[in-house]
CSV table of C-alpha atoms in Angstrom, one decimal:
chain,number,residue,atom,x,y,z
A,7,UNK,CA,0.0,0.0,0.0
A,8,UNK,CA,3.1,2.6,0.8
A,9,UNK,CA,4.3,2.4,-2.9
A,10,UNK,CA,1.1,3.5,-4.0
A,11,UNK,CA,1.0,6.4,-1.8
A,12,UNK,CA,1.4,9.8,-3.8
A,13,UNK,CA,5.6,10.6,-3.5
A,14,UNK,CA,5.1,14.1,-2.3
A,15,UNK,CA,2.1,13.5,0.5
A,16,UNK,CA,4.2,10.8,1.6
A,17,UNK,CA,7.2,13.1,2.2
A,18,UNK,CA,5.4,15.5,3.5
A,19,UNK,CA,3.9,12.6,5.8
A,20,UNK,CA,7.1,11.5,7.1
A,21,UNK,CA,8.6,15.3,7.3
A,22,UNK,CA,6.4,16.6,9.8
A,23,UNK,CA,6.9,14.4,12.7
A,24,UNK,CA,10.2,14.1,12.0
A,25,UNK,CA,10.5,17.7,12.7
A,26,UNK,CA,8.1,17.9,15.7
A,27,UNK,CA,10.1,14.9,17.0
A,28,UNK,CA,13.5,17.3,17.5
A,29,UNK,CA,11.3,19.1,20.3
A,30,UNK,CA,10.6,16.4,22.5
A,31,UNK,CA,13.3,15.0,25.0
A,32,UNK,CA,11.6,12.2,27.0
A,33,UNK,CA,12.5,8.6,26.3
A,34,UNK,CA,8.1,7.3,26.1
A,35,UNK,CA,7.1,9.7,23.0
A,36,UNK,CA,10.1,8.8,20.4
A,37,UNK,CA,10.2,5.4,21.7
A,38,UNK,CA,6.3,4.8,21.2
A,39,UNK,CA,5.9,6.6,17.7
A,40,UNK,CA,9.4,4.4,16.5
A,41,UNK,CA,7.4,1.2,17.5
A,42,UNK,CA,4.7,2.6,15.7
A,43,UNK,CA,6.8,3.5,12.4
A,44,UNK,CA,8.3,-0.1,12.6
A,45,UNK,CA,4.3,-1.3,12.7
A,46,UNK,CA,3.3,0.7,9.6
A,47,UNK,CA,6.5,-0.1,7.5
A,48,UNK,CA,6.1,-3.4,8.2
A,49,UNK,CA,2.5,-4.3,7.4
A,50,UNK,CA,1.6,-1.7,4.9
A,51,UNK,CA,4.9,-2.0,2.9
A,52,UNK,CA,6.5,-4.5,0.9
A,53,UNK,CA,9.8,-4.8,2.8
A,54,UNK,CA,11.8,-7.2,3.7
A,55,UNK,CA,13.5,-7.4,7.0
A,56,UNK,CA,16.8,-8.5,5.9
A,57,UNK,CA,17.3,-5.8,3.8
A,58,UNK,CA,15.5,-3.4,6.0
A,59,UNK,CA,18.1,-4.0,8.9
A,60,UNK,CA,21.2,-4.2,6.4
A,61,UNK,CA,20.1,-0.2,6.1
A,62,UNK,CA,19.0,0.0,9.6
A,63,UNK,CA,22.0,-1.5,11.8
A,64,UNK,CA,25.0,1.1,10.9
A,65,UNK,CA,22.8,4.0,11.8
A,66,UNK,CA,21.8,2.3,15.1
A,67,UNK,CA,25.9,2.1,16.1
A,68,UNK,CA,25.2,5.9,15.2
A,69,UNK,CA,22.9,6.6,17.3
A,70,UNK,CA,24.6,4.5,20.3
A,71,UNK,CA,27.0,6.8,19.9
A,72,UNK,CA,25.4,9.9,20.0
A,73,UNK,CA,23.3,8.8,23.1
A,74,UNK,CA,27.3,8.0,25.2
A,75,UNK,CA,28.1,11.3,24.1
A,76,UNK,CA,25.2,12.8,25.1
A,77,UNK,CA,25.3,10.8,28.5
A,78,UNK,CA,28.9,12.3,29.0
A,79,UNK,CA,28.6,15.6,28.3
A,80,UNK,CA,25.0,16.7,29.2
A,81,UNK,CA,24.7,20.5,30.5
A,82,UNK,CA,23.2,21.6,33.6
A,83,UNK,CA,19.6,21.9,32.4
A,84,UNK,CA,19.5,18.0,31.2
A,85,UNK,CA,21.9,16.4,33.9
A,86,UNK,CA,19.2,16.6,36.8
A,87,UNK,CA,18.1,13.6,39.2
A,88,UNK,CA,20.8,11.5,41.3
A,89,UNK,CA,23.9,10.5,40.2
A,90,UNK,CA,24.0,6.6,39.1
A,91,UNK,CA,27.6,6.5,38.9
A,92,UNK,CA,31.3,8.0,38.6
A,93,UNK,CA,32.9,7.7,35.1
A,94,UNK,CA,36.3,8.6,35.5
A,95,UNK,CA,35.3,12.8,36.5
A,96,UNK,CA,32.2,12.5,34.8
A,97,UNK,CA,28.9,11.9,36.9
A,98,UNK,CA,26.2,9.7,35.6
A,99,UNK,CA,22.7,10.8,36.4
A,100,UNK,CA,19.3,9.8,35.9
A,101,UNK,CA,18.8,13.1,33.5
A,102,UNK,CA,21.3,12.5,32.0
A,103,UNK,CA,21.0,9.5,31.0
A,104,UNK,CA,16.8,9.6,30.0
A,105,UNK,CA,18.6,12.7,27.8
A,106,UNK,CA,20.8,10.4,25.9
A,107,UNK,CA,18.5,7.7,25.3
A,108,UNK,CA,15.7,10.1,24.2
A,109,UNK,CA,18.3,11.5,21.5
A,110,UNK,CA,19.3,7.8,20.2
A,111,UNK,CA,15.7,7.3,19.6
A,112,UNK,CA,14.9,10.1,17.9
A,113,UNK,CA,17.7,9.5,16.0
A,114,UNK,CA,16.3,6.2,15.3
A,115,UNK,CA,13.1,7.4,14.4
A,116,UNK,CA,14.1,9.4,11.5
A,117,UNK,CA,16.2,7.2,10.4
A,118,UNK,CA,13.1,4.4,10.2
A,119,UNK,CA,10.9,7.2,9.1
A,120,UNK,CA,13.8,7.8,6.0
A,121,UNK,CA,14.1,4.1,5.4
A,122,UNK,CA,9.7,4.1,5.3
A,123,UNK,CA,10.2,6.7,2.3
A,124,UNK,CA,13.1,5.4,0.5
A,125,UNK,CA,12.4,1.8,0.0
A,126,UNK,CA,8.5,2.1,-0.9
A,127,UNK,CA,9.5,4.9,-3.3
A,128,UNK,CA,10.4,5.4,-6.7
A,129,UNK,CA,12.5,8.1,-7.2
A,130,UNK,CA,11.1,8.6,-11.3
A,131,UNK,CA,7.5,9.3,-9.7
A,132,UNK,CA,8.9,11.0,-7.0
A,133,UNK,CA,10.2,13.6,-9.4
A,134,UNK,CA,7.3,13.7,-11.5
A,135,UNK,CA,4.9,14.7,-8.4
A,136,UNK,CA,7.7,17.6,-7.4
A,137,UNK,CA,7.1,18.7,-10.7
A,138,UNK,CA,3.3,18.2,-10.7
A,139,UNK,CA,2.1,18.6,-7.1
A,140,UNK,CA,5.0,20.8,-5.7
A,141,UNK,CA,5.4,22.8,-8.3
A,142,UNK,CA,9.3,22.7,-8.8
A,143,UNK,CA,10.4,23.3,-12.2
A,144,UNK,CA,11.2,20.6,-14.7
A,145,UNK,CA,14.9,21.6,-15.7
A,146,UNK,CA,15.5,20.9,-11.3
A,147,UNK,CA,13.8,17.8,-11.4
A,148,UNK,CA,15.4,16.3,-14.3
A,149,UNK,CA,18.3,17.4,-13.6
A,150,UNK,CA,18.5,15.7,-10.4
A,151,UNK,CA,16.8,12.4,-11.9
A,152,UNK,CA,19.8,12.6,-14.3
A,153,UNK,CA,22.5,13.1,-11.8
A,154,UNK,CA,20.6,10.3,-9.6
A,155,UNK,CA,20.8,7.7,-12.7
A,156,UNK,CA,24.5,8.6,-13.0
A,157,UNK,CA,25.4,7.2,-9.7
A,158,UNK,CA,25.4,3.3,-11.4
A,159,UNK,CA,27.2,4.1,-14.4
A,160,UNK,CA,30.1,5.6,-12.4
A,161,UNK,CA,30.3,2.8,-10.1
A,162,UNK,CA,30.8,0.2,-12.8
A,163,UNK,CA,33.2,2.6,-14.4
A,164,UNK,CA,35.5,2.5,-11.2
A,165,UNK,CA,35.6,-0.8,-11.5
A,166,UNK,CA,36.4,-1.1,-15.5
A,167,UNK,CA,39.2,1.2,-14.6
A,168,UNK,CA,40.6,-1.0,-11.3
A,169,UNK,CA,40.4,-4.3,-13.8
A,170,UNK,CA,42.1,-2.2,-16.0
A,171,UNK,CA,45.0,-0.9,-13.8
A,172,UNK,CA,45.1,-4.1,-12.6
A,173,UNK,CA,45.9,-6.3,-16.1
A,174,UNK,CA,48.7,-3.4,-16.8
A,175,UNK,CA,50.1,-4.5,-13.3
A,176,UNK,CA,49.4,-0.9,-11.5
A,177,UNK,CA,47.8,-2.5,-8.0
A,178,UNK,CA,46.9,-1.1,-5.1
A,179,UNK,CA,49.9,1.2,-3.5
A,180,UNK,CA,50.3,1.9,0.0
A,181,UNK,CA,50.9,4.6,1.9
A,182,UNK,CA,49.4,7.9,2.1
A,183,UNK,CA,51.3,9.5,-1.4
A,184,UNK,CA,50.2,6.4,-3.0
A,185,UNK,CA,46.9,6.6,-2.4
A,186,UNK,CA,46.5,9.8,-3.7
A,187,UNK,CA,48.3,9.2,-6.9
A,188,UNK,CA,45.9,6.3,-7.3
A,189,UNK,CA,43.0,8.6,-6.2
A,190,UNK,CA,44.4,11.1,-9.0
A,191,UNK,CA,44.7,7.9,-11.3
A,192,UNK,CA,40.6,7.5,-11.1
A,193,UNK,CA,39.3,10.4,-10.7
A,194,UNK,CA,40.6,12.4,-13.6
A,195,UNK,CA,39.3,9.4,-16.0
A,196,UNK,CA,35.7,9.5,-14.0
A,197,UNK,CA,35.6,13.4,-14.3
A,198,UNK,CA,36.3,13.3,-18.4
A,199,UNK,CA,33.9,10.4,-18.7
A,200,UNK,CA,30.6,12.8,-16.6
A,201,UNK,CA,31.7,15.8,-18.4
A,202,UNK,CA,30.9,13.9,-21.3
A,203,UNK,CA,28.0,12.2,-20.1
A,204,UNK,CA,26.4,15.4,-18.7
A,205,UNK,CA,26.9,17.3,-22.6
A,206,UNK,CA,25.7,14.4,-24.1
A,207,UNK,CA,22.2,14.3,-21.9
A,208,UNK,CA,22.1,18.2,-21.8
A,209,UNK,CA,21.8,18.1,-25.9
A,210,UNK,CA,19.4,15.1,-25.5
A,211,UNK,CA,16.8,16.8,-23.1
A,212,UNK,CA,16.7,20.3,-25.4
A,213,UNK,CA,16.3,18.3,-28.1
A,214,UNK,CA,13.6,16.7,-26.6
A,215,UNK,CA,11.8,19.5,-24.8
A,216,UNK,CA,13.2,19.8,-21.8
A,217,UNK,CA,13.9,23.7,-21.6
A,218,UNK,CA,12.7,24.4,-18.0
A,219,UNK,CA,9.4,25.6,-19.6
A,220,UNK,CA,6.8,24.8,-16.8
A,221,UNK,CA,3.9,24.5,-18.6
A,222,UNK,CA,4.3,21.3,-20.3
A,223,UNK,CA,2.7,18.3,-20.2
A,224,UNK,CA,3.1,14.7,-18.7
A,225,UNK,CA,3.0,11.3,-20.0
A,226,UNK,CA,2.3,9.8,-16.4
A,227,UNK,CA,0.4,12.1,-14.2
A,228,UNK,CA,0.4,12.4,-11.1
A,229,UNK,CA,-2.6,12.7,-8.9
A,230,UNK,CA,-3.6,13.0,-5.4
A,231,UNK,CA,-6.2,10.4,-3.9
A,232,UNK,CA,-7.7,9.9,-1.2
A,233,UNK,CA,-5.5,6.3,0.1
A,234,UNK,CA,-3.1,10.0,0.3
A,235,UNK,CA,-5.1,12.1,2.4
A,236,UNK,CA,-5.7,8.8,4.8
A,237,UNK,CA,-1.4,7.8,5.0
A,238,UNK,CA,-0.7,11.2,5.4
A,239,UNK,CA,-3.5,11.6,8.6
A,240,UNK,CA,-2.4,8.1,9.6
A,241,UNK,CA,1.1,9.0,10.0
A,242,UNK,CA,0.7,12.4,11.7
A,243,UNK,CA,-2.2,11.9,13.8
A,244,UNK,CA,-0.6,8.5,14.8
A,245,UNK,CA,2.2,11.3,16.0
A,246,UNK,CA,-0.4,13.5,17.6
A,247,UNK,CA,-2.2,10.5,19.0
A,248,UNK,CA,1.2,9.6,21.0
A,249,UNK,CA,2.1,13.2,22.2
A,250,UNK,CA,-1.5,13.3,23.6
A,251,UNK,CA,-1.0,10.2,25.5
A,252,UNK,CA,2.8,11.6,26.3
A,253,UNK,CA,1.1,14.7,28.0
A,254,UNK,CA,-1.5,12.7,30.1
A,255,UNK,CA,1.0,9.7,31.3
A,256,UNK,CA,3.0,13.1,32.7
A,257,UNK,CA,6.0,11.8,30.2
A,258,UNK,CA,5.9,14.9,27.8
A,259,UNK,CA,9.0,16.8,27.8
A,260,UNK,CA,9.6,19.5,25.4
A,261,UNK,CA,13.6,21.5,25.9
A,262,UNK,CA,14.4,19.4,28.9
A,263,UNK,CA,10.5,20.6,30.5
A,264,UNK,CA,7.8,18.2,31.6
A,265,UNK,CA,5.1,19.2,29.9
């Protein structure tokens, strides 16, 4: 049902709590709206779980970090309560360390809520509905389409030119001048090869139209429905629905004050 969802209400969707999530800093509301974000992405999206924690897991070491730094080095308006323990000269409290954990999962949160919108969306329609919902201009969005489907082609480029280097016996050198002489080695080939690639689809899209011009029309529109309208107040007042349960539990903290 997510892939079907229009590209633009579904940003939108996922934008807004992600920014109303920066203001709270208790551990219940982030942690309840993430289990709800896992719940929605997987039963109303095709996703597998392998895949989804191959994304998932490096950001979660992220966010462990960010949660011991916070833990560490937590100013005077967050590090309230009694101290837990001594690390070294730094005091572990109980503000402290709800501060920390209520960052991690926030982190979390927008990461889930980024991996909801990038794996149940495709990024051709998603350009087509900035151009057709949101208004942006064609020669942006096709542009960045362009630049998007060049990401693969330089990849297997990189590794034409390694097999090449490699059958005229130039390996892999060590040490810090070598690696930029090899860095120099690739990149100068990659950078002739887009410059070319980026003339060669700038003629193709004036020939074909593609002058920034506005009003034009579409071979695939675009439209909003209303499966939109209910994903988009399913995923914010699923958010709102939270924070009002936040306030009455007494858990709601907005800038390090109960609510």
């Amino acid at each position: 049902m997510i892939s079907s969802i229009n590209p633009s209400i579904k940003a939108i969707a996922v934008l807004i709590p992600g920014i109303l999530l920066s203001f709270t800093f208790d551990v219940f509301t982030p942690l309840s709206y993430f289990i709800f974000i896992l719940f929605v992405t997987f039963t109303m999206g095709d996703i597998s779980v392998i895949k989804w924690l191959k994304f998932f897991s490096p950001f979660f070491l992220v966010a462990l970090s960010f949660a011991w730094m916070t833990i560490l080095y937590t100013n005077q308006t967050f590090s309230y309560g009694e101290v837990m323990f001594t690390l070294w000269r730094f005091e572990i409290t109980t503000g402290s360390i709800l501060t920390g954990t209520s960052l991690a999962l926030r982190s979390l949160c927008f990461v889930a809520l980024s991996l909801l919108f990038a794996l149940t969306t495709d990024s051709t329609k998603f350009m087509l509905s900035l151009m057709q919902q949101c208004k942006v201009p064609p020669k942006i969005t096709y542009g960045i389409l362009a630049g998007y489907r060049f990401l693969p082609l330089f990849q297997q480029e990189l590794q034409i030119l390694r097999q090449a280097h490699r059958i005229r016996g130039v390996g892999r050198t060590k040490g810090l001048k070598g690696k930029i002489n090899q860095f120099r080695r690739y990149a100068i080939p990659l950078l002739a090869n887009g410059i070319r690639k980026a003339e060669r689809v700038a003629i193709a899209m004036e020939s074909k139209g593609f002058t920034g011009d506005t009003d034009r029309t579409h071979y695939h529109q675009m439209t909003i429905e209303k499966k939109d309208w209910i994903f988009f107040s399913f995923i914010v007042g699923g958010f709102i629905i939270i924070v009002v349960f936040s306030y009455n539990l007494g858990y709601l903290n907005i800038f390090g004050k109960k609510v």
